[in-house]
Amino acid sequence: MNFFIISLIKAGIVAAVLMTTLAYLQWVERKVIAHIQLRIGPYRVGPHGLLQPLADVVKLLTKEDLVPSHVNKFFYLAAPIISVALALTSISVIPFGPEIEVFGVRTYLQLTDLNIGVLVLLAISGVSVYGVALAGWSSNNKYALLGALRASAQMISYELPLALAVASPLLLFNTLSLREIVDAQAGYSFGFIARWAIFQGPLPQIISFIIFLIAAFAETNRIPFDLPEAENELVAGFHTEYSSMKFAAFFMAEYANMVTICALATTLFLGGWHPPFPVEFGSNYIPSALFALCGAVALYHALHPARPKDRFTLPVFAVVFFAIALAIAVPALNPILAPLFWFAAKTGFLLFLFIWVRGTLPRFRYDQLMRFTWAFLFPVSIVHLFATALAVALFTR
Amino acid sequence: MNDTLATAATGSKRTMTLNMGPQHPSTHGVLRILLELDGETIVKAAPDIGFLHTGIEKECEVKTYQQVVPLTDRVDYLANLSNNLCYVLAVEKLLGMEIPQRAQWMRVMLTELTRISSHLVWLGTHAIDIGAMSVFLYCFREREDLLRIFEMFSGQRMMTSYFRVGGLALDAPRGWDKVVRKFINEFPSKVDQYENLLTANPIWMQRTKGVGHVALEDLIDIGVTGPMIRAAGMPWDIRKSEPYSSYEQFQFHVPTQKESDVFARYLVRVAEMRESANIVVQALDGMPEGPWQADAPHVVLPEREKMKTQMESLIYHFKIITEGFSVPAGQVYQAIEAPRGELGYYVVSDGTAKPYRVHMRTPSFGNLMAMPHMLEGRLLADSIASLGSLDFVLGDVDR
């Protein structure tokens, strides 16, 4: 089979999974925040609100597609397209799993393995400022303009520590290809400590991981750095004048950026799809065991229902969980699904962190945020980069 | 107002006029502020009030004295019992009435619970303005308990009208002390929860310390009262300086801070919640037994049973319901310490059954006047924190 068809199939699968993830990430966020805040979150549309994302999409699609008369039409319409296109592009260089063999075809679980994958990601995140800036400027609205100015300044400022934090593990692995970076994190020191970048010698990259995460919060405009869209002083920031699908595009771009940046953090610092402990200790059974446990819990609660409908909905969940557990346990599928599980689990944990922080912290003020990056984050990341370079020079070769 | 717009349009310096409100999410109601911005710095701030004008003061003049009580609920709808209390105290002063101890203590307890409930709304909205979403819902969890308590006493969650001239509308319901005690025993740990999320949080401190500072002299000149002035170092509390409704029998201290910034106001209000809880505990422990209404048949409605069996009671009932009670001619100013500061009712009587004039000196109005002092020269993002620390209610400003 030729490369073109395989790529199309892979792109189709990735696009479908990514879109579903984006929709359900929003559902998860609403649920998690709701439970942090003593609410129950979406509950009406489908069992436990599981069809809520679908309802939201239908709602946004059927809204009137309004273009205010005072906007600069070309840039006004281009901005959401730029945002969402760039946000979705960056997922293409992320590796999800190792080389696999399906029906005799060997392929990587990755859309495209560029030898400068990291640079592409940084470039895309740099260009994506345009979407926000153009949206605010072309809206011809004071709140939107202020929001866009803040957003561009913030995103450009946080790009630097982000790039520097990425540079340190690159020194360690001596490559720009994301797949080779993951490969370099395979194996275990002393037989049980994973050789992920945050644990790997000569200098564990835990500090640059933290810097990366902080900068990632700012890059994706999340609390505590969500000033561009701080709803209280700037109404809705740069997307104040946007409605229906154009608003949804920005929304989707934000969540896509979140997914990408978490996937990138997983790839660079958390060893990609490699399990946290060796196969000899049974890391291949963990996914199955976890899903089976989830199924058992669902079944238990179905037998002791807290709400009347649980008697019918929870057994379905239990069956789904057991089916996944079985699928992962099948020897033929295990080499494909287990790495995917670990990759998804790590990315999912980071995404949960994003949501958790949103439920906890207040937001910075604009000038404090700038001072924080230029006076603290930037110097620290430079010093750390030098330290890594020194350690690599002294201890590896 | 117009000259603000004019300067923005023609001034030599290029500034931008931003119209904040009246439908702005964090002006808490329908306040409109005209901001003149130089970049993100506020050059000039001019509040424009009156969007929620209800004409309550005027309406009081066509109601009988007893009928005014429900109107006072609607003035500061987050501290309705304080408004009830201030009005009935003013009328009782005109009548020269003696109120039984139990009613007085019940009034103290309920107004302190009102203070807690009002401060909870303030804390929640203030925190959500600065981005801490969850605190809002934690605060409303406790406020819900309080509203249930108010409902238990008066039958209404917000528009309670529970205090009447001469005492209370009803005697306390059965089992009230258990419900209140359960709430008040748990409440300090809930305040700890909010403080865990905010007080030592570096972002919270950065956003609030040194923000919205106004000098004490300015605050006094403007007429600011309540937690705002106590956060500037002046221990001014009417519960201490001119005790009413037997506040002199309670032990509590008046929390103060020196800094007069948003953080100091936050600390003062949180400490006040704890003090109020303390007062409620004292009221619960020492609640006197006895009548809950004054022995004044020409003012207070007779009990249902007496009204049906005794001639005089029936006559009084008929007269109070149909024409109200007349109050001796004179004028009186009664001030209390409402959650937001000094709340004063100035009632003028011409000897009839309806007040000649009721003027309300509301704390929100005075406090709002400090806003330009806080905002000018500061960043736009600070305006939200500063406005939150003012804790105004637009119904209270416009009435």
PDB file of C-alpha atoms in Angstrom, chain B residues 167-264:
ATOM      1  CA  GLY B 167     -41.093  43.174  68.187  1.00  0.00           C
ATOM      2  CA  LEU B 168     -41.079  40.302  65.749  1.00  0.00           C
ATOM      3  CA  ALA B 169     -43.626  39.183  63.183  1.00  0.00           C
ATOM      4  CA  LEU B 170     -43.866  35.741  64.736  1.00  0.00           C
ATOM      5  CA  ASP B 171     -42.299  33.902  67.607  1.00  0.00           C
ATOM      6  CA  ALA B 172     -39.245  31.843  66.718  1.00  0.00           C
ATOM      7  CA  PRO B 173     -40.259  28.527  65.105  1.00  0.00           C
ATOM      8  CA  ARG B 174     -39.922  25.228  66.899  1.00  0.00           C
ATOM      9  CA  GLY B 175     -36.423  23.783  66.811  1.00  0.00           C
ATOM     10  CA  TRP B 176     -34.831  27.025  65.612  1.00  0.00           C
ATOM     11  CA  ASP B 177     -31.999  26.856  68.135  1.00  0.00           C
ATOM     12  CA  LYS B 178     -30.833  23.431  66.913  1.00  0.00           C
ATOM     13  CA  VAL B 179     -30.740  24.562  63.297  1.00  0.00           C
ATOM     14  CA  VAL B 180     -28.906  27.788  64.062  1.00  0.00           C
ATOM     15  CA  ARG B 181     -26.478  26.050  66.403  1.00  0.00           C
ATOM     16  CA  LYS B 182     -25.681  23.380  63.836  1.00  0.00           C
ATOM     17  CA  PHE B 183     -24.906  26.055  61.278  1.00  0.00           C
ATOM     18  CA  ILE B 184     -22.880  28.240  63.588  1.00  0.00           C
ATOM     19  CA  ASN B 185     -20.804  25.367  64.978  1.00  0.00           C
ATOM     20  CA  GLU B 186     -19.709  24.387  61.485  1.00  0.00           C
ATOM     21  CA  PHE B 187     -19.313  27.878  60.151  1.00  0.00           C
ATOM     22  CA  PRO B 188     -15.795  28.739  61.469  1.00  0.00           C
ATOM     23  CA  SER B 189     -14.354  25.699  59.700  1.00  0.00           C
ATOM     24  CA  LYS B 190     -16.013  26.871  56.496  1.00  0.00           C
ATOM     25  CA  VAL B 191     -14.360  30.277  56.877  1.00  0.00           C
ATOM     26  CA  ASP B 192     -11.065  28.403  57.277  1.00  0.00           C
ATOM     27  CA  GLN B 193     -11.798  26.781  53.927  1.00  0.00           C
ATOM     28  CA  TYR B 194     -12.170  30.131  52.183  1.00  0.00           C
ATOM     29  CA  GLU B 195      -9.083  31.452  53.868  1.00  0.00           C
ATOM     30  CA  ASN B 196      -7.131  28.366  52.784  1.00  0.00           C
ATOM     31  CA  LEU B 197      -7.934  29.181  49.199  1.00  0.00           C
ATOM     32  CA  LEU B 198      -7.321  32.905  49.390  1.00  0.00           C
ATOM     33  CA  THR B 199      -5.526  34.460  52.347  1.00  0.00           C
ATOM     34  CA  ALA B 200      -2.045  33.026  51.798  1.00  0.00           C
ATOM     35  CA  ASN B 201      -2.439  32.587  48.044  1.00  0.00           C
ATOM     36  CA  PRO B 202       0.370  34.581  46.387  1.00  0.00           C
ATOM     37  CA  ILE B 203      -1.760  35.489  43.379  1.00  0.00           C
ATOM     38  CA  TRP B 204      -4.575  36.700  45.628  1.00  0.00           C
ATOM     39  CA  MET B 205      -2.137  38.816  47.634  1.00  0.00           C
ATOM     40  CA  GLN B 206      -0.571  40.265  44.494  1.00  0.00           C
ATOM     41  CA  ARG B 207      -3.966  41.188  43.143  1.00  0.00           C
ATOM     42  CA  THR B 208      -5.236  42.804  46.330  1.00  0.00           C
ATOM     43  CA  LYS B 209      -2.315  44.196  48.366  1.00  0.00           C
ATOM     44  CA  GLY B 210      -1.743  47.891  47.797  1.00  0.00           C
ATOM     45  CA  VAL B 211      -4.678  48.038  45.390  1.00  0.00           C
ATOM     46  CA  GLY B 212      -7.515  50.500  45.825  1.00  0.00           C
ATOM     47  CA  HIS B 213      -5.812  52.473  48.572  1.00  0.00           C
ATOM     48  CA  VAL B 214      -7.644  55.521  49.911  1.00  0.00           C
ATOM     49  CA  ALA B 215      -6.286  57.611  52.783  1.00  0.00           C
ATOM     50  CA  LEU B 216      -8.261  57.602  56.005  1.00  0.00           C
ATOM     51  CA  GLU B 217      -8.841  61.389  55.861  1.00  0.00           C
ATOM     52  CA  ASP B 218     -10.372  61.054  52.403  1.00  0.00           C
ATOM     53  CA  LEU B 219     -12.576  58.218  53.561  1.00  0.00           C
ATOM     54  CA  ILE B 220     -13.854  60.350  56.446  1.00  0.00           C
ATOM     55  CA  ASP B 221     -14.436  63.318  54.131  1.00  0.00           C
ATOM     56  CA  ILE B 222     -16.406  61.230  51.661  1.00  0.00           C
ATOM     57  CA  GLY B 223     -18.495  59.670  54.414  1.00  0.00           C
ATOM     58  CA  VAL B 224     -17.351  56.099  54.029  1.00  0.00           C
ATOM     59  CA  THR B 225     -18.288  53.790  56.883  1.00  0.00           C
ATOM     60  CA  GLY B 226     -18.276  50.149  57.816  1.00  0.00           C
ATOM     61  CA  PRO B 227     -15.584  47.630  56.942  1.00  0.00           C
ATOM     62  CA  MET B 228     -14.033  50.109  54.507  1.00  0.00           C
ATOM     63  CA  ILE B 229     -13.145  52.598  57.228  1.00  0.00           C
ATOM     64  CA  ARG B 230     -12.204  49.885  59.695  1.00  0.00           C
ATOM     65  CA  ALA B 231      -9.739  48.564  57.122  1.00  0.00           C
ATOM     66  CA  ALA B 232      -8.153  52.018  57.174  1.00  0.00           C
ATOM     67  CA  GLY B 233      -7.465  51.765  60.906  1.00  0.00           C
ATOM     68  CA  MET B 234     -10.475  53.531  62.420  1.00  0.00           C
ATOM     69  CA  PRO B 235     -12.369  51.278  64.835  1.00  0.00           C
ATOM     70  CA  TRP B 236     -15.704  52.937  64.049  1.00  0.00           C
ATOM     71  CA  ASP B 237     -18.578  50.582  64.745  1.00  0.00           C
ATOM     72  CA  ILE B 238     -22.026  51.797  65.757  1.00  0.00           C
ATOM     73  CA  ARG B 239     -22.655  48.561  67.638  1.00  0.00           C
ATOM     74  CA  LYS B 240     -19.925  49.773  70.031  1.00  0.00           C
ATOM     75  CA  SER B 241     -20.256  53.554  69.882  1.00  0.00           C
ATOM     76  CA  GLU B 242     -24.060  53.820  70.091  1.00  0.00           C
ATOM     77  CA  PRO B 243     -25.322  50.363  71.041  1.00  0.00           C
ATOM     78  CA  TYR B 244     -28.871  49.567  69.938  1.00  0.00           C
ATOM     79  CA  SER B 245     -31.066  46.549  70.473  1.00  0.00           C
ATOM     80  CA  SER B 246     -28.998  45.513  73.539  1.00  0.00           C
ATOM     81  CA  TYR B 247     -25.708  45.101  71.691  1.00  0.00           C
ATOM     82  CA  GLU B 248     -24.028  46.350  74.874  1.00  0.00           C
ATOM     83  CA  GLN B 249     -24.732  42.947  76.440  1.00  0.00           C
ATOM     84  CA  PHE B 250     -22.576  41.109  73.887  1.00  0.00           C
ATOM     85  CA  GLN B 251     -18.833  40.643  73.934  1.00  0.00           C
ATOM     86  CA  PHE B 252     -17.157  41.133  70.601  1.00  0.00           C
ATOM     87  CA  HIS B 253     -14.282  43.096  69.244  1.00  0.00           C
ATOM     88  CA  VAL B 254     -14.089  45.267  66.168  1.00  0.00           C
ATOM     89  CA  PRO B 255     -11.522  43.962  63.696  1.00  0.00           C
ATOM     90  CA  THR B 256      -9.385  46.658  62.087  1.00  0.00           C
ATOM     91  CA  GLN B 257      -6.485  46.831  59.665  1.00  0.00           C
ATOM     92  CA  LYS B 258      -4.139  49.676  58.833  1.00  0.00           C
ATOM     93  CA  GLU B 259      -3.431  49.397  55.114  1.00  0.00           C
ATOM     94  CA  SER B 260      -6.756  50.574  53.668  1.00  0.00           C
ATOM     95  CA  ASP B 261      -6.321  48.444  50.569  1.00  0.00           C
ATOM     96  CA  VAL B 262      -8.389  45.659  49.047  1.00  0.00           C
ATOM     97  CA  PHE B 263      -6.546  42.991  51.034  1.00  0.00           C
ATOM     98  CA  ALA B 264      -7.129  44.837  54.334  1.00  0.00           C
TER      99      ALA B 264
END
